[in-house]
Each structure stands twice: as structure tokens, then as C-alpha cells.
Short mmCIF file of C-alpha atoms and ligand atoms in Angstrom, two decimals:
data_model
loop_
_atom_site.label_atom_id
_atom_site.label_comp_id
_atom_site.label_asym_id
_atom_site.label_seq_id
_atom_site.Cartn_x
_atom_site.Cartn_y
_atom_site.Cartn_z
CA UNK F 379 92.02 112.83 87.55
CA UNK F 380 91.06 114.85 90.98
CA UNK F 381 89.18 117.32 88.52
CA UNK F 382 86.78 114.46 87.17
CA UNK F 383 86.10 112.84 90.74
CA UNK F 384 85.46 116.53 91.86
CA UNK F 385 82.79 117.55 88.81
CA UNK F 386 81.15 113.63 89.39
CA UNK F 387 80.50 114.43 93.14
CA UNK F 388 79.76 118.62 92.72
CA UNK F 389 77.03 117.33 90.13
CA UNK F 390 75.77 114.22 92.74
CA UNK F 391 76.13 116.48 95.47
CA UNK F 392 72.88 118.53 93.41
CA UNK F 393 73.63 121.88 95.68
CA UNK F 394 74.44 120.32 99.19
CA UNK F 395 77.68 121.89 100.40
CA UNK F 396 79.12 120.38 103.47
CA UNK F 397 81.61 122.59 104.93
CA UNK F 398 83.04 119.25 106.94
CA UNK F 399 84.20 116.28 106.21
CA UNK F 400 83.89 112.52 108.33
CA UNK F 401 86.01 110.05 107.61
CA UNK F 402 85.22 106.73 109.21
CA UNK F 403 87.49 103.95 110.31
CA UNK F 404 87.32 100.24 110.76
CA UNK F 405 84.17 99.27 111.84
CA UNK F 406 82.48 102.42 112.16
CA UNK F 407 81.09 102.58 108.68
CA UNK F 408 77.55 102.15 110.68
CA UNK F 409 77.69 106.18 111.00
CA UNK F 410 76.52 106.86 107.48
CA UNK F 411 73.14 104.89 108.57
CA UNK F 412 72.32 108.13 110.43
CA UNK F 413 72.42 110.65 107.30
CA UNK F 414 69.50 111.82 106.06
CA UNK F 415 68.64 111.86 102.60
CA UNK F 416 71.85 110.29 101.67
CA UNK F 417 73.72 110.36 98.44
CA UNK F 418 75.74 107.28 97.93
CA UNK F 419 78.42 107.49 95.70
CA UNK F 420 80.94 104.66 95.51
CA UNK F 421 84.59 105.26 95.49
CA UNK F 422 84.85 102.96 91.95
CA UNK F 423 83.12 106.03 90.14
CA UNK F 424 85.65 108.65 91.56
CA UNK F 425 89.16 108.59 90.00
CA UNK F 426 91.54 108.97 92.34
CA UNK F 427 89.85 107.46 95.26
CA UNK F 428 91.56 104.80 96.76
CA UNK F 429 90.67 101.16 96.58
CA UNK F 430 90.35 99.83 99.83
CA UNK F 431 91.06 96.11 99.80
CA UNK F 432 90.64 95.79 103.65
CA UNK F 433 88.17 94.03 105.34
CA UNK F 434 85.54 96.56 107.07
CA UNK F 435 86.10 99.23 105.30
CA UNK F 436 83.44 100.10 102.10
CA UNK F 437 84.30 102.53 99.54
CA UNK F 438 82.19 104.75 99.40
CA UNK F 439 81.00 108.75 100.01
CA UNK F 440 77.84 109.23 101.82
CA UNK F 441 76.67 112.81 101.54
CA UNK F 442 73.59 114.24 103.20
CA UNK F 443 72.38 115.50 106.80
CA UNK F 444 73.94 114.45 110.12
CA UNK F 445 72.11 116.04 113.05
CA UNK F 446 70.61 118.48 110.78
CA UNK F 447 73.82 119.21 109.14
CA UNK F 448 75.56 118.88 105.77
CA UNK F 449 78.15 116.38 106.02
CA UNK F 450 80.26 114.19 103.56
CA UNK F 451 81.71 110.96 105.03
CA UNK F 452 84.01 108.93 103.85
CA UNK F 453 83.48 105.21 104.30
CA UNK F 454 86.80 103.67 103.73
CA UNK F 455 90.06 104.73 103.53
CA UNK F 456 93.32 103.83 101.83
CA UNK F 457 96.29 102.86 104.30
CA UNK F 458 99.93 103.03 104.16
CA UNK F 459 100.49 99.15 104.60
CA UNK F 460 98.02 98.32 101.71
CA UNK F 461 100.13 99.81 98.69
CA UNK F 462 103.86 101.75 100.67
CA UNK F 463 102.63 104.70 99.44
CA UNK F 464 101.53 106.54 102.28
CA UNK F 465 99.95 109.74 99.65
CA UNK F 466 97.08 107.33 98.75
CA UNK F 467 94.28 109.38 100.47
CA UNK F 468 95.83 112.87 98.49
CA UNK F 469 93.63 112.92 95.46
CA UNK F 470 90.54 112.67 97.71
CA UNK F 471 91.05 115.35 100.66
CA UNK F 472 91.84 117.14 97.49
CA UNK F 473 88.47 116.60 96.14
CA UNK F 474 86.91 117.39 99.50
CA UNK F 475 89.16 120.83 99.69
CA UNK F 476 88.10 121.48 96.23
CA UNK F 477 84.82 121.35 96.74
CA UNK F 478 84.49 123.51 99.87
CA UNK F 479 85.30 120.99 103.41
CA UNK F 480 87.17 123.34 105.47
CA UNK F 481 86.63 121.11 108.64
CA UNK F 482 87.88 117.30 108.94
CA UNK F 483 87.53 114.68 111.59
CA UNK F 484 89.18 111.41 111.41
CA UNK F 485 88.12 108.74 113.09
CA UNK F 486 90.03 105.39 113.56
CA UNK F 487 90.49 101.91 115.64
CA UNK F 488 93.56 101.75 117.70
CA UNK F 489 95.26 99.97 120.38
CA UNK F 490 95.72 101.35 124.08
CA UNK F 491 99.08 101.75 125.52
CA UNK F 492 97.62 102.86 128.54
CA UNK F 493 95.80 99.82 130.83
CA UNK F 494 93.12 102.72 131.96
CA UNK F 495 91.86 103.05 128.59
CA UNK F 496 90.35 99.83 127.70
CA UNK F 497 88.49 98.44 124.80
CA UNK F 498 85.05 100.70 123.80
CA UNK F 499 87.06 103.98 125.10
CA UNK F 500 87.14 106.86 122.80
CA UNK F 501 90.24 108.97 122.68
CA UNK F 502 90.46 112.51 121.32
CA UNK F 503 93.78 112.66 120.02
CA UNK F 504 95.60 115.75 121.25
CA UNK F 505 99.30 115.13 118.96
CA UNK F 506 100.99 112.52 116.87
CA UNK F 507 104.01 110.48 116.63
CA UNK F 508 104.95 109.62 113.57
CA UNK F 509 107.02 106.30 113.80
CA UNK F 510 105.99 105.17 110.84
CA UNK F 511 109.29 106.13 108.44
CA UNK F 512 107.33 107.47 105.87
CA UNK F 513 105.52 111.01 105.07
CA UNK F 514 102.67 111.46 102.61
CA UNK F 515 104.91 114.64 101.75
CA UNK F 516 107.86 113.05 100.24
CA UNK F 517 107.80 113.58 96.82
CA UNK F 518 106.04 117.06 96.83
CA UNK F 519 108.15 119.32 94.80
CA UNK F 520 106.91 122.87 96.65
CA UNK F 521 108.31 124.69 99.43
CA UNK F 522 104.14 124.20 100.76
CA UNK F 523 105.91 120.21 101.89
CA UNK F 524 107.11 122.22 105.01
CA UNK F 525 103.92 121.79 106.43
CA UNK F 526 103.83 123.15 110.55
CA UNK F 527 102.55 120.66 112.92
CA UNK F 528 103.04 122.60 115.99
CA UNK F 529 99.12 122.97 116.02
CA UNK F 530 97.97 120.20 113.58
CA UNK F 531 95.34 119.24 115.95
CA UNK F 532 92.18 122.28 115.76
CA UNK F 533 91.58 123.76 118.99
CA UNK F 534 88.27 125.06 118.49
CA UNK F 535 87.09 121.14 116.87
CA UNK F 536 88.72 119.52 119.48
CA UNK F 537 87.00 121.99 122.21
CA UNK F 538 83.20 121.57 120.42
CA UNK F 539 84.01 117.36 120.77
CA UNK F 540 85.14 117.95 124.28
CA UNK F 541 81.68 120.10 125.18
CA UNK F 542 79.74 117.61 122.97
CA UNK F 543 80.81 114.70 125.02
CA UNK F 544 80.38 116.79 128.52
CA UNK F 545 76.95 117.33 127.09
CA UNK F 546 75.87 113.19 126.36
CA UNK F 547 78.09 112.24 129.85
CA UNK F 548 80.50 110.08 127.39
CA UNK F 549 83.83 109.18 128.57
CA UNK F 550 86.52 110.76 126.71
CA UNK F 551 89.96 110.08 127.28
CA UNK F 552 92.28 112.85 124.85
CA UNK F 553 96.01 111.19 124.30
CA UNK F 554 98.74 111.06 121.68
CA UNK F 555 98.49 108.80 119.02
CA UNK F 556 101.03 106.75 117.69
CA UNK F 557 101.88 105.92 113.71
CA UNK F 558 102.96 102.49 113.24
CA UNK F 559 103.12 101.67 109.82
CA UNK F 560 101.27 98.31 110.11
CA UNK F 561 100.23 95.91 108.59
CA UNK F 562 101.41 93.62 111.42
CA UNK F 563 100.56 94.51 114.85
CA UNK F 564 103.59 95.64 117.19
CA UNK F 565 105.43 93.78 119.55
CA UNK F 566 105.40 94.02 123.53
CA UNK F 567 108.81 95.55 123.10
CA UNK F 568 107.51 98.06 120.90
CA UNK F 569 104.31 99.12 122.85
CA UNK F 570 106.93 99.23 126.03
CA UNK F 571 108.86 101.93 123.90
CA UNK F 572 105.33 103.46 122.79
CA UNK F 573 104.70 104.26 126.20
CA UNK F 574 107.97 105.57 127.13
CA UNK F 575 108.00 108.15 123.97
CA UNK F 576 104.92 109.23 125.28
CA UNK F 577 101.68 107.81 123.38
CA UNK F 578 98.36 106.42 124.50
CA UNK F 579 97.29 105.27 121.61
CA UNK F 580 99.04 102.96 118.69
CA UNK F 581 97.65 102.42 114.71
CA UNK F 582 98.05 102.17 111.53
CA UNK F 583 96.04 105.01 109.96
CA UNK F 584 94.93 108.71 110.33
CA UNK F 585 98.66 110.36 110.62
CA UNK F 586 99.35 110.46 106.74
CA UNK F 587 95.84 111.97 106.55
CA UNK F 588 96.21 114.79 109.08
CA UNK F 589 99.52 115.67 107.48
CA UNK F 590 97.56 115.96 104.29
CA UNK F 591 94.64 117.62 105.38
CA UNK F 592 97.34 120.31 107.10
CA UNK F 593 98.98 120.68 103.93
CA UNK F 594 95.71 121.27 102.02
CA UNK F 595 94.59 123.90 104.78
CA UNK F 596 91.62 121.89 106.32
CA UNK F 597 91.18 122.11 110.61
CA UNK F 598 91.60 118.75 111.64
CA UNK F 599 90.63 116.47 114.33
CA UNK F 600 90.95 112.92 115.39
CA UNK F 601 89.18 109.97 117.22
CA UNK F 602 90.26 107.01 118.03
CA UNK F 603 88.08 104.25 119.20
CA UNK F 604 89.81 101.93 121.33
CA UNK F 605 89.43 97.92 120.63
CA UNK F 606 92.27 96.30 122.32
CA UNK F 607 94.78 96.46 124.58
CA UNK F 608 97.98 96.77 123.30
CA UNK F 609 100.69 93.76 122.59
CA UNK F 610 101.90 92.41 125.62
CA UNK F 611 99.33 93.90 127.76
CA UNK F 612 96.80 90.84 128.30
CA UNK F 613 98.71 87.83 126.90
CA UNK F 614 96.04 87.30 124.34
CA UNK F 615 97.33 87.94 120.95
CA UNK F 616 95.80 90.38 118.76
CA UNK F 617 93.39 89.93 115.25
CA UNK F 618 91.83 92.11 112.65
CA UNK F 619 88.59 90.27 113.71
CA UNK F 620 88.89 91.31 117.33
CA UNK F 621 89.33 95.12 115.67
CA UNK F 622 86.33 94.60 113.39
CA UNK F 623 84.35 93.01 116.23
CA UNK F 624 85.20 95.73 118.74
CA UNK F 625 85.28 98.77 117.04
CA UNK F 626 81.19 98.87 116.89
CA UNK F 627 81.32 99.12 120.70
CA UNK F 628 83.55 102.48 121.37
CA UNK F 629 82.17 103.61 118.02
CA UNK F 630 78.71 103.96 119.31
CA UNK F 631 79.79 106.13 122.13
CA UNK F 632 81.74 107.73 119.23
CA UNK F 633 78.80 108.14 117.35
CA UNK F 634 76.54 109.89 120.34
CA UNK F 635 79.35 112.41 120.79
CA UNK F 636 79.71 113.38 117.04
CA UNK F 637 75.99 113.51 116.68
CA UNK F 638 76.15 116.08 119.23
CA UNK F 639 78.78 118.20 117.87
CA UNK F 640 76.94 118.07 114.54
CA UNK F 641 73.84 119.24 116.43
CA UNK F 642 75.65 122.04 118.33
CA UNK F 643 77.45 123.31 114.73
CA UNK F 644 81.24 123.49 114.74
CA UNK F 645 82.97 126.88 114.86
CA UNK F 646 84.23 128.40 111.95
CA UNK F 647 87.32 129.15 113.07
N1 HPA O 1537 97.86 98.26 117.01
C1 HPA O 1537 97.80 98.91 115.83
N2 HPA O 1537 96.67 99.18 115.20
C2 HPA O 1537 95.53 98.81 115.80
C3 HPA O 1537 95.51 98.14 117.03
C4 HPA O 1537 96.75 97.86 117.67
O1 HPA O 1537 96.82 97.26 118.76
N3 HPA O 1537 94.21 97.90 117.32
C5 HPA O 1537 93.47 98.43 116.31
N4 HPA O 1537 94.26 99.00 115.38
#
């Protein structure tokens, strides 16, 4: 299955080579307007990709040039609420390894646990908690499942998004973000204990992936774009619209900073 979706793109691809890899959250599938020379390729024509059913999210990869750079994003993503199985994304950062990505950054929408960091904020996240009960791991038969985390998030990415967003004077707040598996939102009780354990940031994405992308051997790194304030924290409850509808806002300041990394080349290692 991975080996088809992996000859399909190599032969779309026509000799680009992106050594990293985008993947885009809710509401910031506007990114893949800014590649040049784009090749579209929708998720339906590579086996194994996942089939996003959720709203703001489209399904495909969009290959091409992003600040002058070769870059494959991925417009959509499967999530652990959508099907329980929390391996969904597997067969494609497979695809991506096995076609040469070495580099990954996730992006996502989350809540803030952390009244400073309101809605449009962008948060480089720094560590995870996983609270979600699940691992994209279980299952794997090889002793490779005992995948180190101690480091999951890549210094030298997180440092060129740090100097990229020194050098466009956008805020970046850097926190722990927190795995919830979704797809309801969480209760005031639960942000209360969010905060307590330590996180910034809660969602329902990206952790699985970065687990993944560890146990593949990519350098990872991870965005969140903040759209709400957490449960409890206003009195207003929380929608998938409001995500949708704010996600566009932080994800343009997201957008200026990635540009700029792009721009400046990541490191190699
Ligand atoms: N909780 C979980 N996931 C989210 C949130 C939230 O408040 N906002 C956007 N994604």
C-alpha cells in the first residue's frame, strides 16, 4: 500500500525533492496558496492516506516552492477521534520518510490554558503530554516501539522558528502542549488539571504524529495556533466554527514566521 502512494507521488513529484515536510492544521490550509509551481495531488489517489472527514481540513499534498524552497505540505490530516485508531497518519509520514523528508513541522489549532495567550497567538511547542490513553505505537511488534522522547522536540528547528520570528517581530509564545483525545472539547475541570500538570496549550491532534515522525527518524517541530480560550476560561462555550473561524487569524502570523524560516533554510542537523 505505502509502496504505491510512494511511486504515485516520486513520479508527480517529476525530480523535486523536499527534504521537509508541512503539515497544516485546521484552518490553515491557506499556506499551500503560497507554493510556487505547485503539484496538487489529492489524498484519494494515495493509498494509505487518510480520509479526513472533518470540516476544514482538504486532503490533499501540495508540493512545490515555499520561500524559494522545496516543500511538501500536507493539507489535512487524520485524527485520533475520527476512527480510535490513533496510527492513521503512519502510512503517510512513511511515504514522506520514504521519499527523502528528514525535517517535519506540525502545525495545529489549540486551546490556551494560559489567559496571556489569547486567541491569534502562536505557540512553539517545547514538550508534550500525552493524556490522551492511546499511542500510535501500540501494536508495533519491534523493539524500534521504544521510541525516546526525552528530545522529541528538534532543537536546531525549533531555534531557526525562534530566529525566524525575532526576524518578522511576531509574537511567539513556546509552551507544552497537551493531548486530549477529542472529539469533545474538555471541561473547566479538566483545563484546571491541564494547567496544574503543567501545559499551555490543549488539542486534539499533532502528539500521535510527533511520536510517529520520532519513530520513523524525522526532526520534528510543532505550532500551535491559538483560537480560543480554554473551557471555563470566558464562560462562552466552545465550537468547531469558532476553531475554523479563528484559526486564519494566528495562522497568518504563523504563516509570516514559517515563510521566514523557509527563506533562511533550516539546518541539517
Ligand atoms: N480544546 C481542544 N482542541 C482545540 C481547542 C480546545 O479548546 N481549540 C482548538 N482545538
Amino acid at each position: 500500500m505505502t509502496e504505491k502512494a510512494l511511486d504515485h507521488l516520486v513520479e508527480r513529484l517529476d525530480g523535486l525533492a523536499p527534504t521537509t515536510a508541512l503539515v497544516l492544521g485546521s484552518g490553515l490550509g491557506g499556506l499551500v496558496d503560497q507554493v510556487k509551481d505547485a503539484v496538487r495531488i489529492s489524498y484519494a489517489d494515495l493509498p494509505g492516506f487518510p480520509r479526513s472527514g472533518v470540516s476544514g481540513h482538504a486532503g490533499e499534498v501540495v508540493a512545490g516552492l515555499f520561500a524559494g524552497t522545496p516543500v511538501l505540505m500536507l493539507s489535512g490530516r487524520a485524527h485520533y477521534y475520527e476512527h480510535g485508531n490513533a496510527a492513521a497518519m503512519r502510512p503517510a509520514l512513511e511515504v514522506l520518510a520514504g521519499i527523502g523528508v528528514t525535517k517535519l513541522i506540525l502545525t495545529n489549532a489549540a486551546g490556551s490554558v494560559d489567559p496571556e495567550m489569547g486567541p491569534g497567538s502562536v505557540m512553539l511547542i517545547t514538550d508534550h503530554i500525552n493524556f490522551s490513553g492511546s499511542n500510535p505505537l501500540i501494536g508495533e511488534p519491534s523493539d524500534r516501539r521504544f521510541v525516546g522522547l526525552t528530545e522529541a522536540y528538534d532543537a536546531g528547528i525549533r531555534k531557526a522558528i525562534e530566529k525566524a520570528a525575532a526576524a518578522t517581530a511576531t509574537a511567539l509564545h513556546q509552551g507544552v502542549y497537551m493531548w486530549f483525545s477529542g472529539p469533545c472539547f474538555e471541561t473547566p475541570a479538566e483545563i484546571r488539571m491541564a494547567r496544574i500538570m503543567g501545559a499551555n496549550a490543549v488539542g486534539m491532534s499533532t502528539v500521535p504524529e510527533v511520536i510517529l515522525a520520532r519513530f520513523l527518524g524525522l526532526r520534528v517541530a510543532a505550532c500551535s495556533v491559538i483560537t480560543n480560550l480554554a473551557a471555563g476560561m470566558t464562560g462562552a462555550e466552545l465550537s468547531h466554527q469558532e476553531t475554523k473561524d479563528m484559526a486564519p487569524v494566528g495562522g497568518a502570523r504563523l504563516a509570516t514566521i514559517l515563510q521566514r524560516v523557509f527563506q533562511d533554510g533550516l539546518p541539517e542537523s
